[in-house]
């Protein structure tokens, strides 16, 4: 590669002079004749060396006045002079020049040496500069470039009255993954994820700003075009990012959370905007089964007690502060209680009874739902024994399984162990899954379900109708019942839309040879609608809210 030299000289003499030298180097010469042009040309062509020719009339102080300009340039600058003393030359050398060469005395060799050395320095500088802006692992741009670029884009949309979308993205429980699989696997995961993100983001700049934190910036000419591009990116991401990652010869289901925020005014500071995207991402993590969310000022207030709860949950597990309540499941053909759903409660020593909506999302976020979920299975097994010993029989006892529990590679194995140890009757045990657990359409989820179903455990699909369901998957997986989400039951029988949906779900379940359970039945009218339309079982306050084991057994007795 030729050494690119940019000559700054008011006269053409310098170029001729260089051309007349017998340089043993391959050089490419270019020249400008004023300081403004110099800065522009440097930015455009990235020369390796700048040569400044001081003509005999120039005074030392006039050369000094170049300093503020030269300091800003990333390129080594050589001064060629004819009539200043060596001492003056040295002074200039110390100021802003990388080399000062006397044209009268310099041999061809001096030129060669200076060029060679300075071009090396120049390349090293360029390398360092790239390094300063690059993340070493992924070769993506780093945090420093992210801030620079975001500021530039914000300034620009201010001028062009355009808009900007900022995506913040990270891996759920990356720390736990590293601990479980090792740091090499962690690096591999980051690299695989980077490739997928680049695949999705195509022409938009992608940054890795810290550990597992990535950002993408989309800018558009108007708010509409930006929003369209952002929606399109979200769509591709939800289909490409969530497939399992094959790392260390193992399929790993990895949760990824995405937060998005929009700005159409440059008054938003880069910090404010970054915070908004991060808060939206945290909400995506908090909300059950959600993988992305768009910033909304009202919703993205960080819950103040998140931190407190996380350490409290460990204490709660140790000190047995969790308790299972049971809500009866009533069969509509016989009118009998045929089963129950186990629902977790937290007896907090200071705060009293805490409901699952206040601690399950946090525990899913932190991964603590994994041991809590095992505890629920263990405890329901114990309670089932108590029920049996009191002389009652149940045909189904269901326990909720969070989508997060499927990220545990030992899920099926551990459940198996609990069942053996506690001698739980697997014909009675049922796991309630949400569609979000299945949605990842992942072999890992399917194989865990398959393994558990082999030992006789039934599965039902919870909150049915609120998520995505793939019909192919419904047929393929061993699901024995659909639970109609209580939001559809609430407005029965008045809402004709909901009535239609409920009828359709009942038919679908029966066509697939599955049972169907309606949740949240509170009124007689709802119950009658469900009976008339062939629903099999119901759960709801109309019969009973979830109650403590003892009370549940009393209900079994009196029923
Ligand atoms: P879910 O699985 O959909 O549970 C049904 C929720 O509906 C329960 O809320 C129950 O008390 C409530 N419910 C039952 N009948 C009625 C009714 O007639 N009207 C109304 N308005 N609500 C009714 P709960 O106990 O607060 O649990 C909330 C959610 O927390 C559960 O929703 C489930 O997703 C989660 N959860 C509870 N326990 C566990 C657990 O052990 N493991 C996991 N992974 N999740 C759990
Ligand atoms: Ca449930
Ligand atoms: Ca439910």
Short mmCIF file of N, CA, C and O in Angstrom, two decimals, residues 459-536:
data_model
loop_
_atom_site.label_atom_id
_atom_site.label_comp_id
_atom_site.label_asym_id
_atom_site.label_seq_id
_atom_site.Cartn_x
_atom_site.Cartn_y
_atom_site.Cartn_z
N UNK A 459 -50.63 -32.18 30.98
CA UNK A 459 -50.37 -30.74 30.84
C UNK A 459 -51.63 -30.02 30.42
O UNK A 459 -52.41 -30.54 29.62
N UNK A 460 -51.84 -28.83 30.99
CA UNK A 460 -52.92 -28.01 30.47
C UNK A 460 -52.33 -26.67 30.05
O UNK A 460 -51.26 -26.28 30.50
N UNK A 461 -53.05 -26.01 29.14
CA UNK A 461 -52.57 -24.73 28.63
C UNK A 461 -53.34 -23.61 29.31
O UNK A 461 -54.55 -23.48 29.13
N UNK A 462 -52.63 -22.83 30.11
CA UNK A 462 -53.21 -21.80 30.95
C UNK A 462 -53.48 -20.52 30.16
O UNK A 462 -52.84 -20.29 29.13
N UNK A 463 -54.38 -19.69 30.66
CA UNK A 463 -54.66 -18.37 30.09
C UNK A 463 -54.88 -18.47 28.58
O UNK A 463 -54.44 -17.61 27.81
N UNK A 464 -55.54 -19.53 28.16
CA UNK A 464 -55.65 -19.78 26.72
C UNK A 464 -56.43 -18.67 26.03
O UNK A 464 -57.44 -18.19 26.52
N UNK A 465 -55.93 -18.27 24.87
CA UNK A 465 -56.59 -17.23 24.10
C UNK A 465 -55.89 -15.88 24.20
O UNK A 465 -56.15 -14.98 23.42
N UNK A 466 -54.95 -15.77 25.17
CA UNK A 466 -54.30 -14.47 25.33
C UNK A 466 -52.97 -14.38 24.61
O UNK A 466 -52.42 -13.31 24.43
N UNK A 467 -52.44 -15.52 24.22
CA UNK A 467 -51.12 -15.50 23.57
C UNK A 467 -51.20 -16.02 22.16
O UNK A 467 -52.27 -16.07 21.56
N UNK A 468 -50.07 -16.40 21.64
CA UNK A 468 -50.03 -17.01 20.32
C UNK A 468 -50.16 -18.49 20.52
O UNK A 468 -49.51 -19.06 21.38
N UNK A 469 -50.96 -19.14 19.68
CA UNK A 469 -50.92 -20.59 19.73
C UNK A 469 -50.68 -21.12 18.35
O UNK A 469 -51.30 -20.69 17.41
N UNK A 470 -49.75 -22.02 18.28
CA UNK A 470 -49.54 -22.66 17.00
C UNK A 470 -50.36 -23.94 17.04
O UNK A 470 -50.20 -24.76 17.93
N UNK A 471 -51.27 -24.07 16.08
CA UNK A 471 -52.14 -25.24 16.09
C UNK A 471 -51.36 -26.52 15.88
O UNK A 471 -51.66 -27.55 16.45
N UNK A 472 -50.32 -26.39 15.06
CA UNK A 472 -49.49 -27.57 14.83
C UNK A 472 -48.91 -28.06 16.15
O UNK A 472 -48.90 -29.25 16.45
N UNK A 473 -48.49 -27.09 16.97
CA UNK A 473 -47.88 -27.43 18.24
C UNK A 473 -48.90 -28.02 19.20
O UNK A 473 -48.63 -28.97 19.94
N UNK A 474 -50.12 -27.45 19.18
CA UNK A 474 -51.18 -27.95 20.05
C UNK A 474 -51.44 -29.43 19.79
O UNK A 474 -51.70 -30.20 20.70
N UNK A 475 -51.37 -29.78 18.50
CA UNK A 475 -51.65 -31.18 18.15
C UNK A 475 -50.48 -32.08 18.50
O UNK A 475 -50.65 -33.23 18.83
N UNK A 476 -49.30 -31.51 18.42
CA UNK A 476 -48.09 -32.30 18.59
C UNK A 476 -47.79 -32.58 20.07
O UNK A 476 -47.28 -33.63 20.41
N UNK A 477 -48.11 -31.62 20.93
CA UNK A 477 -47.74 -31.77 22.33
C UNK A 477 -48.82 -32.49 23.13
O UNK A 477 -50.00 -32.40 22.81
N UNK A 478 -48.40 -33.20 24.16
CA UNK A 478 -49.38 -33.95 24.94
C UNK A 478 -50.15 -33.05 25.91
O UNK A 478 -49.96 -33.12 27.11
N UNK A 479 -51.02 -32.20 25.37
CA UNK A 479 -51.80 -31.29 26.20
C UNK A 479 -53.18 -31.89 26.39
O UNK A 479 -53.83 -32.26 25.42
N UNK A 480 -53.62 -31.98 27.66
CA UNK A 480 -54.90 -32.64 27.84
C UNK A 480 -56.05 -31.67 28.09
O UNK A 480 -57.20 -32.06 28.02
N UNK A 481 -55.75 -30.41 28.39
CA UNK A 481 -56.85 -29.46 28.60
C UNK A 481 -56.44 -28.04 28.27
O UNK A 481 -55.27 -27.66 28.39
N UNK A 482 -57.42 -27.24 27.84
CA UNK A 482 -57.21 -25.81 27.63
C UNK A 482 -57.94 -25.09 28.76
O UNK A 482 -59.06 -25.44 29.10
N UNK A 483 -57.28 -24.09 29.35
CA UNK A 483 -57.96 -23.28 30.37
C UNK A 483 -58.29 -21.92 29.77
O UNK A 483 -57.38 -21.16 29.42
N UNK A 484 -59.58 -21.65 29.65
CA UNK A 484 -60.00 -20.39 29.04
C UNK A 484 -59.66 -19.23 29.97
O UNK A 484 -60.04 -19.24 31.14
N UNK A 485 -58.95 -18.26 29.47
CA UNK A 485 -58.52 -17.14 30.31
C UNK A 485 -59.71 -16.40 30.88
O UNK A 485 -60.73 -16.21 30.21
N UNK A 486 -59.55 -15.92 32.12
CA UNK A 486 -60.71 -15.33 32.78
C UNK A 486 -61.15 -14.01 32.15
O UNK A 486 -62.27 -13.58 32.36
N UNK A 487 -60.28 -13.40 31.34
CA UNK A 487 -60.70 -12.15 30.69
C UNK A 487 -61.85 -12.41 29.70
O UNK A 487 -62.65 -11.52 29.43
N UNK A 488 -61.93 -13.62 29.13
CA UNK A 488 -63.02 -13.93 28.20
C UNK A 488 -64.30 -14.30 28.95
O UNK A 488 -65.40 -14.14 28.45
N UNK A 489 -64.10 -14.84 30.17
CA UNK A 489 -65.24 -15.29 30.95
C UNK A 489 -65.93 -14.08 31.61
O UNK A 489 -67.15 -14.06 31.77
N UNK A 490 -65.12 -13.08 31.94
CA UNK A 490 -65.62 -11.94 32.72
C UNK A 490 -66.87 -11.30 32.11
O UNK A 490 -67.80 -10.96 32.83
N UNK A 491 -66.89 -11.15 30.77
CA UNK A 491 -68.02 -10.41 30.17
C UNK A 491 -69.10 -11.33 29.59
O UNK A 491 -69.91 -10.89 28.78
N UNK A 492 -69.07 -12.60 30.01
CA UNK A 492 -70.12 -13.53 29.56
C UNK A 492 -71.38 -13.28 30.38
O UNK A 492 -71.27 -12.93 31.55
N UNK A 493 -72.55 -13.47 29.86
CA UNK A 493 -72.82 -13.80 28.45
C UNK A 493 -73.08 -12.54 27.61
O UNK A 493 -73.34 -12.69 26.43
N UNK A 494 -72.96 -11.34 28.21
CA UNK A 494 -73.35 -10.12 27.48
C UNK A 494 -72.51 -9.88 26.22
O UNK A 494 -73.05 -9.61 25.16
N UNK A 495 -71.20 -9.96 26.36
CA UNK A 495 -70.35 -9.62 25.21
C UNK A 495 -70.44 -10.72 24.15
O UNK A 495 -70.06 -11.86 24.38
N UNK A 496 -70.97 -10.35 22.99
CA UNK A 496 -71.15 -11.38 21.97
C UNK A 496 -69.80 -11.81 21.40
O UNK A 496 -69.63 -12.97 21.02
N UNK A 497 -68.83 -10.90 21.39
CA UNK A 497 -67.48 -11.27 20.91
C UNK A 497 -66.88 -12.34 21.80
O UNK A 497 -66.38 -13.36 21.33
N UNK A 498 -66.93 -12.07 23.12
CA UNK A 498 -66.33 -13.02 24.06
C UNK A 498 -67.09 -14.35 24.04
O UNK A 498 -66.49 -15.42 24.13
N UNK A 499 -68.43 -14.27 23.91
CA UNK A 499 -69.22 -15.50 23.85
C UNK A 499 -68.76 -16.34 22.66
O UNK A 499 -68.58 -17.56 22.76
N UNK A 500 -68.53 -15.65 21.55
CA UNK A 500 -68.08 -16.33 20.33
C UNK A 500 -66.72 -17.00 20.55
O UNK A 500 -66.51 -18.16 20.18
N UNK A 501 -65.81 -16.26 21.20
CA UNK A 501 -64.46 -16.78 21.45
C UNK A 501 -64.53 -18.00 22.37
O UNK A 501 -63.91 -19.04 22.11
N UNK A 502 -65.33 -17.90 23.41
CA UNK A 502 -65.41 -19.01 24.36
C UNK A 502 -65.98 -20.26 23.69
O UNK A 502 -65.46 -21.36 23.84
N UNK A 503 -67.03 -20.05 22.89
CA UNK A 503 -67.59 -21.20 22.15
C UNK A 503 -66.53 -21.81 21.25
O UNK A 503 -66.38 -23.03 21.17
N UNK A 504 -65.78 -20.95 20.58
CA UNK A 504 -64.75 -21.45 19.65
C UNK A 504 -63.67 -22.24 20.40
O UNK A 504 -63.22 -23.29 19.93
N UNK A 505 -63.29 -21.75 21.59
CA UNK A 505 -62.24 -22.48 22.34
C UNK A 505 -62.77 -23.84 22.80
O UNK A 505 -62.07 -24.86 22.71
N UNK A 506 -64.03 -23.86 23.25
CA UNK A 506 -64.61 -25.15 23.69
C UNK A 506 -64.61 -26.14 22.53
O UNK A 506 -64.19 -27.29 22.66
N UNK A 507 -65.04 -25.65 21.36
CA UNK A 507 -65.07 -26.54 20.18
C UNK A 507 -63.67 -27.00 19.79
O UNK A 507 -63.46 -28.18 19.49
N UNK A 508 -62.76 -26.06 19.81
CA UNK A 508 -61.38 -26.40 19.44
C UNK A 508 -60.84 -27.49 20.36
O UNK A 508 -60.28 -28.49 19.90
N UNK A 509 -61.04 -27.30 21.67
CA UNK A 509 -60.54 -28.27 22.64
C UNK A 509 -61.13 -29.65 22.36
O UNK A 509 -60.41 -30.65 22.27
N UNK A 510 -62.44 -29.66 22.15
CA UNK A 510 -63.09 -30.96 21.94
C UNK A 510 -62.65 -31.60 20.63
O UNK A 510 -62.47 -32.82 20.56
N UNK A 511 -62.47 -30.78 19.61
CA UNK A 511 -62.00 -31.33 18.34
C UNK A 511 -60.60 -31.92 18.45
O UNK A 511 -60.24 -32.84 17.73
N UNK A 512 -59.82 -31.36 19.36
CA UNK A 512 -58.45 -31.88 19.56
C UNK A 512 -58.42 -32.94 20.65
O UNK A 512 -57.35 -33.33 21.12
N UNK A 513 -59.62 -33.37 21.07
CA UNK A 513 -59.71 -34.38 22.14
C UNK A 513 -59.16 -33.92 23.47
O UNK A 513 -58.53 -34.69 24.20
N UNK A 514 -59.35 -32.65 23.76
CA UNK A 514 -58.86 -32.11 25.02
C UNK A 514 -60.05 -31.69 25.86
O UNK A 514 -61.12 -31.37 25.34
N UNK A 515 -59.81 -31.63 27.16
CA UNK A 515 -60.83 -31.09 28.05
C UNK A 515 -60.74 -29.58 28.03
O UNK A 515 -59.77 -29.01 27.52
N UNK A 516 -61.76 -28.91 28.62
CA UNK A 516 -61.70 -27.46 28.65
C UNK A 516 -62.19 -26.96 30.01
O UNK A 516 -63.21 -27.40 30.53
N UNK A 517 -61.39 -26.06 30.59
CA UNK A 517 -61.68 -25.53 31.93
C UNK A 517 -61.83 -24.02 31.80
O UNK A 517 -60.98 -23.37 31.21
N UNK A 518 -62.94 -23.48 32.35
CA UNK A 518 -63.10 -22.02 32.33
C UNK A 518 -62.63 -21.45 33.66
O UNK A 518 -62.99 -21.97 34.72
N UNK A 519 -61.82 -20.40 33.60
CA UNK A 519 -61.30 -19.78 34.82
C UNK A 519 -62.09 -18.53 35.15
O UNK A 519 -62.68 -17.91 34.28
N UNK A 520 -62.05 -18.14 36.39
CA UNK A 520 -62.61 -16.84 36.80
C UNK A 520 -64.12 -16.77 36.72
O UNK A 520 -64.68 -15.71 36.44
N UNK A 521 -64.78 -17.88 36.98
CA UNK A 521 -66.25 -17.87 36.95
C UNK A 521 -66.76 -17.26 38.26
O UNK A 521 -66.49 -17.78 39.33
N UNK A 522 -67.45 -16.15 38.13
CA UNK A 522 -67.89 -15.44 39.33
C UNK A 522 -69.41 -15.39 39.46
O UNK A 522 -69.93 -15.17 40.56
N UNK A 523 -70.12 -15.55 38.34
CA UNK A 523 -71.58 -15.40 38.42
C UNK A 523 -72.31 -16.63 37.92
O UNK A 523 -71.76 -17.45 37.17
N UNK A 524 -73.58 -16.69 38.32
CA UNK A 524 -74.43 -17.79 37.90
C UNK A 524 -74.64 -17.74 36.39
O UNK A 524 -74.65 -18.78 35.71
N UNK A 525 -74.79 -16.51 35.86
CA UNK A 525 -75.02 -16.36 34.41
C UNK A 525 -73.83 -16.90 33.62
O UNK A 525 -74.00 -17.57 32.60
N UNK A 526 -72.64 -16.63 34.11
CA UNK A 526 -71.44 -17.15 33.43
C UNK A 526 -71.45 -18.67 33.46
O UNK A 526 -71.19 -19.34 32.46
N UNK A 527 -71.78 -19.21 34.65
CA UNK A 527 -71.80 -20.66 34.81
C UNK A 527 -72.79 -21.29 33.84
O UNK A 527 -72.48 -22.28 33.16
N UNK A 528 -73.98 -20.69 33.76
CA UNK A 528 -75.01 -21.26 32.88
C UNK A 528 -74.59 -21.24 31.42
O UNK A 528 -74.79 -22.21 30.69
N UNK A 529 -73.99 -20.12 31.02
CA UNK A 529 -73.50 -20.04 29.63
C UNK A 529 -72.52 -21.18 29.36
O UNK A 529 -72.58 -21.85 28.33
N UNK A 530 -71.62 -21.42 30.32
CA UNK A 530 -70.59 -22.43 30.13
C UNK A 530 -71.19 -23.84 30.09
O UNK A 530 -70.78 -24.68 29.29
N UNK A 531 -72.19 -24.08 30.96
CA UNK A 531 -72.85 -25.39 30.94
C UNK A 531 -73.52 -25.61 29.59
O UNK A 531 -73.34 -26.64 28.94
N UNK A 532 -74.28 -24.58 29.15
CA UNK A 532 -75.00 -24.70 27.88
C UNK A 532 -74.09 -24.96 26.70
O UNK A 532 -74.46 -25.62 25.74
N UNK A 533 -72.88 -24.41 26.78
CA UNK A 533 -71.99 -24.55 25.63
C UNK A 533 -70.98 -25.70 25.76
O UNK A 533 -70.00 -25.76 25.01
N UNK A 534 -71.25 -26.57 26.72
CA UNK A 534 -70.49 -27.82 26.78
C UNK A 534 -69.11 -27.74 27.42
O UNK A 534 -68.26 -28.61 27.20
N UNK A 535 -68.86 -26.69 28.23
CA UNK A 535 -67.57 -26.62 28.93
C UNK A 535 -67.50 -27.75 29.97
O UNK A 535 -68.51 -28.15 30.52
N UNK A 536 -66.30 -28.29 30.20
CA UNK A 536 -66.20 -29.45 31.09
C UNK A 536 -66.06 -29.09 32.56
O UNK A 536 -66.70 -29.69 33.41
#
